[in-house]
XYZ file of C-alpha atoms in Angstrom:
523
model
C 139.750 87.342 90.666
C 136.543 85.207 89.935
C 136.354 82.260 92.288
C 137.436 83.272 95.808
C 137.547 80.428 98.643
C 136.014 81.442 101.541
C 138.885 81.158 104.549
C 137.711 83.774 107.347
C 133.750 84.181 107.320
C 132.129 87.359 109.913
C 128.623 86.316 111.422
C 126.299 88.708 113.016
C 122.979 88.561 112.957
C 119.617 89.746 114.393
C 117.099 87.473 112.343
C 119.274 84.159 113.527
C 116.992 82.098 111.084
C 119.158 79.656 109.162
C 122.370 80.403 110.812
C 123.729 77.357 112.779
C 123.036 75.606 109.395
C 125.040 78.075 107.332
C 127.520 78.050 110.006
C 127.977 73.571 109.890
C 128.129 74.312 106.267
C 130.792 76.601 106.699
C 132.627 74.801 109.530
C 132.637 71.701 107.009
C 134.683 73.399 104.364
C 137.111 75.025 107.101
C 136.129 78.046 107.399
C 137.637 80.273 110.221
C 134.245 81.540 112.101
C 134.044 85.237 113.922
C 130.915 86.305 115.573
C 129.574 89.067 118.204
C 127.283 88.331 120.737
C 124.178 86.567 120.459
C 125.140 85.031 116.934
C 128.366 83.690 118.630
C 126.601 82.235 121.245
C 123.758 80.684 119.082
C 126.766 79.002 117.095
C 128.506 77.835 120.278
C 125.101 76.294 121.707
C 125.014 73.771 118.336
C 128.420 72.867 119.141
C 130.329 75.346 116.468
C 134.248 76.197 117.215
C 133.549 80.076 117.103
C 135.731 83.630 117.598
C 134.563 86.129 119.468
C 135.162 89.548 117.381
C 136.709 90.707 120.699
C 139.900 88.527 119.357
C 140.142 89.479 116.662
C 140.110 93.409 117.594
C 142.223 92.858 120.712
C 138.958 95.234 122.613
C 136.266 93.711 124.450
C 132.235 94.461 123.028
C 131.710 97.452 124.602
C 128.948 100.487 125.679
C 126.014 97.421 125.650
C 127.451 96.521 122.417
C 127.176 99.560 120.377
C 131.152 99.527 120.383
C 131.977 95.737 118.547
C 133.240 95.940 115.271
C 134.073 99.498 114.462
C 138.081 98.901 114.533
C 140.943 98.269 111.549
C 141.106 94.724 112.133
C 137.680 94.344 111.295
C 137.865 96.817 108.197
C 141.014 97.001 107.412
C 139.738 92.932 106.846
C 137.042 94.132 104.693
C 138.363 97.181 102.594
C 141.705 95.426 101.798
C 142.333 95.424 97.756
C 144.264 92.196 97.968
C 146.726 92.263 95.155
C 147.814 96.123 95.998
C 150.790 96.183 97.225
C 150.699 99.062 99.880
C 147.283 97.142 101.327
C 148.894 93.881 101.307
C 152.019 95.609 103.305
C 149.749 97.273 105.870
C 147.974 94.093 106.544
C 150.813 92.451 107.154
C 152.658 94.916 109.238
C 149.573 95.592 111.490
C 148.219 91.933 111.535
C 144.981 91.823 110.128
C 144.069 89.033 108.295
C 141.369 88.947 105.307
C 137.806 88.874 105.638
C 136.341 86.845 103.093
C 132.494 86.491 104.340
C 130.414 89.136 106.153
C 126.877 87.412 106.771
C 125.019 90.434 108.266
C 121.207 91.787 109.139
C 120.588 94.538 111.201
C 118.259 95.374 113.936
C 115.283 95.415 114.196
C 114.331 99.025 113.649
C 111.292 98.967 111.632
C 109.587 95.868 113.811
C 110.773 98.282 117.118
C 108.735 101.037 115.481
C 105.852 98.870 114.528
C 105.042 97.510 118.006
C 104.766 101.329 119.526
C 108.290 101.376 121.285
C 109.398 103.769 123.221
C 111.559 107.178 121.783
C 114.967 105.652 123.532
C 114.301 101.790 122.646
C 113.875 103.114 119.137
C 117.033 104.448 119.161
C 118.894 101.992 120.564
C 117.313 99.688 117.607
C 119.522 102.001 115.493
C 122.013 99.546 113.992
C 125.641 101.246 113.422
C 128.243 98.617 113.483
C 126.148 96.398 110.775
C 125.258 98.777 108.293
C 129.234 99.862 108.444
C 129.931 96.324 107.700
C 127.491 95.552 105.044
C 129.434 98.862 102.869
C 132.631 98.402 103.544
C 132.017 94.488 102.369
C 130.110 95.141 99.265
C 132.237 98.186 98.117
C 135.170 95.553 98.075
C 133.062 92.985 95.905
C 135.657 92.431 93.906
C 137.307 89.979 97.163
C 134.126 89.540 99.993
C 131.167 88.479 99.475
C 128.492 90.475 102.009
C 125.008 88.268 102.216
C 121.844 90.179 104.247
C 118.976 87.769 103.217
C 118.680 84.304 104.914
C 117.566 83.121 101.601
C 120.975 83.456 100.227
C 122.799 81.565 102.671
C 122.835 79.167 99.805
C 124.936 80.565 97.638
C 127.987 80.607 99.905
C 127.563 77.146 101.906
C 130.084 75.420 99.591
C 132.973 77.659 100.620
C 133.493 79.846 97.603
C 132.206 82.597 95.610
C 132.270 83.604 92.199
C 132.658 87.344 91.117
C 129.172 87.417 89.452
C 127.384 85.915 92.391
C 129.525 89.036 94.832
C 128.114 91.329 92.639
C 124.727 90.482 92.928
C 125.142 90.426 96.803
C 126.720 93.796 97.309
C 123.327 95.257 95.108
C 121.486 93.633 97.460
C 123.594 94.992 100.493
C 123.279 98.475 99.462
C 119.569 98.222 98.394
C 119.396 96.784 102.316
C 121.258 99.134 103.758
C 119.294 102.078 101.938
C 116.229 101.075 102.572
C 117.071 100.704 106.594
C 117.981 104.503 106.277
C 115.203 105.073 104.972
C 113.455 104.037 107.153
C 114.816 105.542 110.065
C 114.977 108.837 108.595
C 111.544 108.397 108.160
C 110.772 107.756 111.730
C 112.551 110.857 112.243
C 111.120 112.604 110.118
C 107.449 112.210 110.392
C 107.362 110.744 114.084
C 109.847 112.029 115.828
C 110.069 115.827 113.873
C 105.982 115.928 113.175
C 107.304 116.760 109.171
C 104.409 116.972 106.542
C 107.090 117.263 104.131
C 110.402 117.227 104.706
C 113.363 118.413 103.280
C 114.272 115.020 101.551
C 111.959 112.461 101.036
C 113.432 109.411 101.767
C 111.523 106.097 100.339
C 111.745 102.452 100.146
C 109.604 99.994 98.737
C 110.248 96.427 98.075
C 109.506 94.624 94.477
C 106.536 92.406 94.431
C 105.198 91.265 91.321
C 106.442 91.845 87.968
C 103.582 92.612 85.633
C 103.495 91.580 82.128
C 103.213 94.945 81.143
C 102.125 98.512 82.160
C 99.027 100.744 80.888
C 99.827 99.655 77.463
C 101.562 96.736 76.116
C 104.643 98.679 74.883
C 105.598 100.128 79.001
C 106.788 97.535 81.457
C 105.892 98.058 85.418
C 105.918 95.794 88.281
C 103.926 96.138 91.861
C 106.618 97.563 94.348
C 105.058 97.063 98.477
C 105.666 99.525 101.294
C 108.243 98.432 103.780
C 107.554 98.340 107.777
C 104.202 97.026 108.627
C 101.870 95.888 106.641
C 99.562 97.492 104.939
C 95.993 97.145 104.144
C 95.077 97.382 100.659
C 94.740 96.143 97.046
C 98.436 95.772 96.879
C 97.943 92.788 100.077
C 95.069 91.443 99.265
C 95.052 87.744 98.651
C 94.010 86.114 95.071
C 92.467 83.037 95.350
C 91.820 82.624 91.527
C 92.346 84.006 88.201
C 95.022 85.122 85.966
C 97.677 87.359 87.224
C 96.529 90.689 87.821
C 97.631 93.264 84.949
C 98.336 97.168 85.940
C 95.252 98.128 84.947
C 93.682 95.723 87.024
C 95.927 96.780 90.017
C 94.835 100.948 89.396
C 90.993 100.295 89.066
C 90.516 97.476 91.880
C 92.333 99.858 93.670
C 89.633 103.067 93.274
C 86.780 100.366 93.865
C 88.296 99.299 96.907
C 89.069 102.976 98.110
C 85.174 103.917 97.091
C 83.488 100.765 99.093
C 85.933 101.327 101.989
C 84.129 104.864 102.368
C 80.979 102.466 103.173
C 83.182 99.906 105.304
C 80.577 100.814 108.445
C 77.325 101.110 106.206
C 74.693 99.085 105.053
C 75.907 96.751 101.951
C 77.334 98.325 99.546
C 78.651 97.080 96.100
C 80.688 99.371 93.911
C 81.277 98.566 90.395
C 84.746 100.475 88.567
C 85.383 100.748 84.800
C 89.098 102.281 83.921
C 89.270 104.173 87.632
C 85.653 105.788 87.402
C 82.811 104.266 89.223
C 79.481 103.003 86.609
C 77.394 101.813 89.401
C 77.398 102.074 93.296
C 74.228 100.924 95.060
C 73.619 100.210 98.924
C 70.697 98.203 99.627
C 69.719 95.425 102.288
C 71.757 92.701 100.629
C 74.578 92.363 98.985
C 72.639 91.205 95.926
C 70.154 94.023 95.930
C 72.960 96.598 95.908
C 74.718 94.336 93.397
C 71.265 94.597 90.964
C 70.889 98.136 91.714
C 74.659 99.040 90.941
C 74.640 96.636 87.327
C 71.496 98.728 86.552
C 72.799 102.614 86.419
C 74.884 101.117 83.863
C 75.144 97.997 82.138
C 77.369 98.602 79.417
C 80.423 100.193 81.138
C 79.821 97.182 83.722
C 81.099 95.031 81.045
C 84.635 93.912 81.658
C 84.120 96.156 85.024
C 85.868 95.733 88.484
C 83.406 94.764 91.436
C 84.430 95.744 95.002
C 81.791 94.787 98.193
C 81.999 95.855 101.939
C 80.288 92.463 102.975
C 81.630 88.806 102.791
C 80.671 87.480 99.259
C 77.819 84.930 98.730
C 77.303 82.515 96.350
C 73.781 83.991 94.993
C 75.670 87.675 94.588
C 78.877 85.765 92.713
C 76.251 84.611 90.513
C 74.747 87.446 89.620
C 77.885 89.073 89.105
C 79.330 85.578 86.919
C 76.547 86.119 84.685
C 78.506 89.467 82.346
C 82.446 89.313 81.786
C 84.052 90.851 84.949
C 87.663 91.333 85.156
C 88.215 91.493 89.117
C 86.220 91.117 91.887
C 87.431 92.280 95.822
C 85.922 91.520 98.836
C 86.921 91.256 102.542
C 85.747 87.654 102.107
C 83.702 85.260 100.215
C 82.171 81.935 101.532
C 82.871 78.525 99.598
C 79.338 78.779 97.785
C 80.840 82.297 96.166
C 84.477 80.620 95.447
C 82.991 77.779 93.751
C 80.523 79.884 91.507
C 83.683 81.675 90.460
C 85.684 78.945 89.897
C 84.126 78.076 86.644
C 85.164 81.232 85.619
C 89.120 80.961 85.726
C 89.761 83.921 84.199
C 88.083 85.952 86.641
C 90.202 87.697 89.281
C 89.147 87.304 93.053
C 90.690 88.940 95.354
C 90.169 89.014 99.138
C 91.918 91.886 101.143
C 90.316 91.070 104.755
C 89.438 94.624 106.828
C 88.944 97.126 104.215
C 90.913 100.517 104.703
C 90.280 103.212 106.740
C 89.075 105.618 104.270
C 90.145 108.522 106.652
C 93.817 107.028 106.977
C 96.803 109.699 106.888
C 99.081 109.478 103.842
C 100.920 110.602 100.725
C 99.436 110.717 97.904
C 102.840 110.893 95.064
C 102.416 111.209 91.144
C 105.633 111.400 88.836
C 105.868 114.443 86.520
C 108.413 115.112 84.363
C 111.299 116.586 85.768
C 109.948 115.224 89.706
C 106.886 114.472 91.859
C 103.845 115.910 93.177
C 103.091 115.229 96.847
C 100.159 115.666 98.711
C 99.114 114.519 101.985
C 96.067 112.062 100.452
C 92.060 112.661 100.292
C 90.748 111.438 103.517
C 88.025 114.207 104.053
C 84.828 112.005 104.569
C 81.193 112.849 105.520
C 82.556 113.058 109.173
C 84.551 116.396 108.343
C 81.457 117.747 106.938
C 79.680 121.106 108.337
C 76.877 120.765 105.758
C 75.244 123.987 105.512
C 71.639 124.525 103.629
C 72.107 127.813 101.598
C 68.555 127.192 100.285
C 65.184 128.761 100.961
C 63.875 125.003 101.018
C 65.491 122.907 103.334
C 66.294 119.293 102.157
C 63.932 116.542 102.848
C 65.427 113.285 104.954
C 65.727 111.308 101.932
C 67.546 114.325 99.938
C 69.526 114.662 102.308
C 70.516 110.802 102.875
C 70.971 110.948 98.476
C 73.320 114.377 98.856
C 75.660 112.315 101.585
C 75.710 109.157 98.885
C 76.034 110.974 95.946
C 78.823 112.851 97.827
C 81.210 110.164 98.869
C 80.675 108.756 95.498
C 81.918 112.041 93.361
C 84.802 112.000 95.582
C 85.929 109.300 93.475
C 85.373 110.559 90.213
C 87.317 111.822 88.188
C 87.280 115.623 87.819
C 84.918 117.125 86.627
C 82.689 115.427 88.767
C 78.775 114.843 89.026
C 76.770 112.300 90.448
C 73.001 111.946 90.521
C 71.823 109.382 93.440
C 68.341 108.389 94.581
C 67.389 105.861 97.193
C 71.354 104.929 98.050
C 72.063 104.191 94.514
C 73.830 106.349 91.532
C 71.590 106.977 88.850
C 74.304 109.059 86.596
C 77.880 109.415 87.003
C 79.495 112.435 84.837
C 83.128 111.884 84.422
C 86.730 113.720 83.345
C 85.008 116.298 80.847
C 86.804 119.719 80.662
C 83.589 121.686 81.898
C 81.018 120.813 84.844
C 77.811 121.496 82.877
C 79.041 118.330 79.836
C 79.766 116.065 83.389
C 75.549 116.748 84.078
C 74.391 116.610 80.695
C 76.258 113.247 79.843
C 75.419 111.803 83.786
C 71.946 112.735 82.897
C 72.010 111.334 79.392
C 73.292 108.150 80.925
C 70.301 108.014 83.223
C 68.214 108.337 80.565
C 70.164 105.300 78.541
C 69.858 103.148 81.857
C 65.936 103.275 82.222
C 65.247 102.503 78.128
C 67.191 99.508 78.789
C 65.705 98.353 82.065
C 62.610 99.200 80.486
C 61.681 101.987 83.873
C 58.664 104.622 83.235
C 61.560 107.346 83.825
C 65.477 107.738 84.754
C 66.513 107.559 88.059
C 67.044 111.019 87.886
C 63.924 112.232 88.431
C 63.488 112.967 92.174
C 67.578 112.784 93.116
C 70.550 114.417 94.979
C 73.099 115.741 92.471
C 76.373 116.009 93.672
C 79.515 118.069 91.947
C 82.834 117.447 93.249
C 83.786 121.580 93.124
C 81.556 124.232 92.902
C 79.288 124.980 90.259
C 81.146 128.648 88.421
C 78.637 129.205 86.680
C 74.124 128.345 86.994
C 74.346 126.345 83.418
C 76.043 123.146 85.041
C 72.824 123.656 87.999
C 69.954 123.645 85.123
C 71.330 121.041 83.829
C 71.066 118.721 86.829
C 67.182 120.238 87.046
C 66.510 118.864 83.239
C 67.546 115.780 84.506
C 64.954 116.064 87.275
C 67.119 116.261 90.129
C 65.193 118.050 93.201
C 68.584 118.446 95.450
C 71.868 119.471 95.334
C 75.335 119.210 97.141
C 78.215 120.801 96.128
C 81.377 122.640 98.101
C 80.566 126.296 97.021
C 83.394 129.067 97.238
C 82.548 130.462 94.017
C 82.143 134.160 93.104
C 78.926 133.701 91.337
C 77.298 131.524 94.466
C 74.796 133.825 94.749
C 73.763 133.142 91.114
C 73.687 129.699 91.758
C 71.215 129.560 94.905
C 69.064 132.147 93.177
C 68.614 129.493 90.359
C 68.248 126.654 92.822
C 65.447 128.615 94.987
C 64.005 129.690 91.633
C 63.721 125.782 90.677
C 62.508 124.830 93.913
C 65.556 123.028 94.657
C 67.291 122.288 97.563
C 71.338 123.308 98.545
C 73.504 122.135 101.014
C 76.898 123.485 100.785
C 80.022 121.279 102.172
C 82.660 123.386 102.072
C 85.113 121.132 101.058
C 86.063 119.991 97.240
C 87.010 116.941 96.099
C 89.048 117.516 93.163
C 90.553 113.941 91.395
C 92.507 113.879 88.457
């Protein structure tokens, strides 16, 4: 069967947007309406001819309505394969008469959750009757149509279905219906159990966007938002200009935002992101003196760079920035002199994302492999956690020590293997990805070196710095190196077997250590 009229239509609904108007439409086209409790009411209020469900099952709504629709005449309605004979006799012999609608969305469980209910209002919040509905409807496709989003309401509100549009319904159903399990296992879980990592991982995430394509033109991907509250991130921000934002885009103005949320609190801060590694971060007493600072560790990777900014945007910084090919810049704001500087650049992405995220936020960190997925509760170790601990015979000065803390949050967004010099709250090398620590310091230092011919400086920014490295150093070569380079400090998690190497070279060079104990391994 292909076009079914709809004679018998089941409404019950929590979100009762939209639903006297679906039910006139109905009504019009003489459709026999059945509804439970607050939807029935609603209807009756606008003047609707509606059944209670309580007629139709012969039992009255029952146990503060957790007891409504779980009877035979209400799925024996819905499961009914209407041209078999045996159903068609049962129906018949037992009175139950066809089901042809089922308009349906559940409680609120996830909006109970967000506001900080209580354990037993959560549970009550725990739809069973609905859900029970929604399958039974949209495993019989072939005869009822089953609608859970107001925004299909319509589709049905001339009286009849086709078979392609109760196919597309009963995805939808199931997709609905899985993700509000999800949910609530989740709540049970992670609140309710206290599971880091339970036996199943149950997930749900709704499609946003779909890109044009994914890291390369050949892969397709789309941006796919949590469920439940909402977030605070890349993925929310709002884009007041620009074209549409590209994968790549998404992944790297997602590490600049993480980066300048570690400086959320701070003085301002602008961070500057080429394919997921930072080129540039620079604090300073503006926005545009931290922008300067951050262009000048390095001003070719800036090109066709990602900006991120812990302040409101102005319109002198969005000039400064307007003035090299950027691909996206994010801010928690920007006033109208900043919007209209960028708006003669309509390529350019900007993004606003309000509060920036709490860069000590609880989490999962997932990455696909082949075969399954990694999980990991995510990095939120911050200067906070620290128990810095001076392993040297010469204790840092206050400015080494301020460098060692900046250089510090910076490597923990670098890619592995990490170093970072960092003098007077800006990066003056960042060492990226190589396979060995001592080729991150040579090339971080070699940068340096690149940024001061081009500004035209008396000597890199290296000389006189904090040099940070993400994990310890095995090995004294990796340490030299960062002394070549002129660096007179160093912070790195130590743990390894050959520390004692390692501080005996950094007393020998006058340096000063602080150890961290923590690494910040990113790959």
């Amino acid at each position: 069967m292909t076009s079914i009229p709809i004679r018998r239509a089941l409404l019950s609904v929590s979100d009762k947007t939209g639903i006297v108007d679906l039910g006139r439409a109905l009504a019009a086209k003489g459709v026999d309406l059945v509804s439970t409790g607050g939807t029935a009411k609603a209807l009756r209020d606008a003047g609707l001819d509606v059944r209670d469900i309580s007629d139709l099952t012969g039992f009255p709504e029952m146990m503060d309505g957790r007891v409504k629709t779980l009877h035979p005449m209400v799925h024996g309605g819905l499961l009914a394969v209407r041209d078999h004979p045996e159903h068609a006799a049962a129906m018949t012999e037992h009175g139950i008469g066809a089901i042809d609608l089922v308009v349906v969305n559940l409680y609120p469980f996830e909006a109970t959750v967000a506001k900080g209910a209580e354990r037993d209002e959560v549970i009550e919040n725990i739809d069973i009757g609905g859900p029970s509905m929604v399958r039974s409807a949209a495993k019989n496709h072939a005869y009822v149509a089953i609608v859970t989003d107001p925004a299909d309401y319509a589709l049905i509100e001339a009286g009849e279905t086709t078979l392609d549009q109760r196919r597309m319904l009963a995805a939808k159903a199931y997709a609905a219906t899985a993700a509000y399990d999800s949910a609530i296992a989740q709540w049970f879980a992670f609140a309710d159990q206290g599971e880091r990592f339970p036996a199943t991982l149950p997930l749900a995430f709704t499609r946003g966007d779909e890109l044009r394509y994914g890291e390369n033109p050949h892969q397709s991907a789309a941006l796919y938002l949590p469920r439940g509250p909402r977030a605070n991130g890349i993925a929310q921000a709002a884009q007041v200009q620009g074209k549409a934002l590209s994968y790549n885009n998404y992944n790297d103005a997602d590490a600049a935002l993480e980066l300048v949320s570690e400086f959320r609190d701070g003085p301002p801060t602008v961070v500057i992101v080429k394919h997921a590694n930072p080129c540039g971060v620079a604090t300073g007493e503006t926005l545009i003196e931290a922008y300067r600072a951050a262009f000048a560790c390095d001003t070719v990777s800036a090109f066709g760079g990602i900006v991120a900014v812990n302040r409101p945007l102005d319109g002198e910084t969005a000039r400064a920035i307007s003035e090299i090919f950027t691909e996206v810049v994010a801010a928690p704001d920007a006033d109208e002199e900043a919007k209209a500087v960028f708006a003669a650049k309509k390529n350019l992405r900007l993004l606003l994302t309000g509060e920036l995220p709490d860069p000590a936020r609880p989490g999962l960190a997932i990455k696909s492999i082949a075969g399954g997925l990694l999980v990991q509760s995510r990095d939120g170790g911050t200067l906070a956690d620290l128990d810095l601990k001076v392993v040297t015979k010469r204790q840092p000065t206050d400015r080494e020590l301020a460098d060692c803390r900046f250089a510090w949050t910076v490597a923990k967004h670098v890619k592995s293997n990490a170093i970072v010099y960092a003098k007077d709250g800006a990066t003056a090398g960042v060492g990226a990805g190589q396979m060995n620590r001592l080729e991150s310091a040579r090339i971080a230092a070699w940068k340096a070196r690149d940024a001061a011919e081009k500004a035209g400086w008396a000597e890199p920014r290296t000389i006189g710095s904090a040099v940070a490295s993400d994990a310890f150093f095995p090995f004294a070569d990796g340490l030299l190196a960062a002394v070549e380079a002129g660096a007179t400090a160093v912070i790195q998690p130590g743990g390894s077997i050959r520390d004692d190497e390692v501080i005996a070279a950094a007393d020998e060079a006058g340096l000063a250590m602080v150890f961290t104990g923590m690494r910040h391994f990113r790959h």
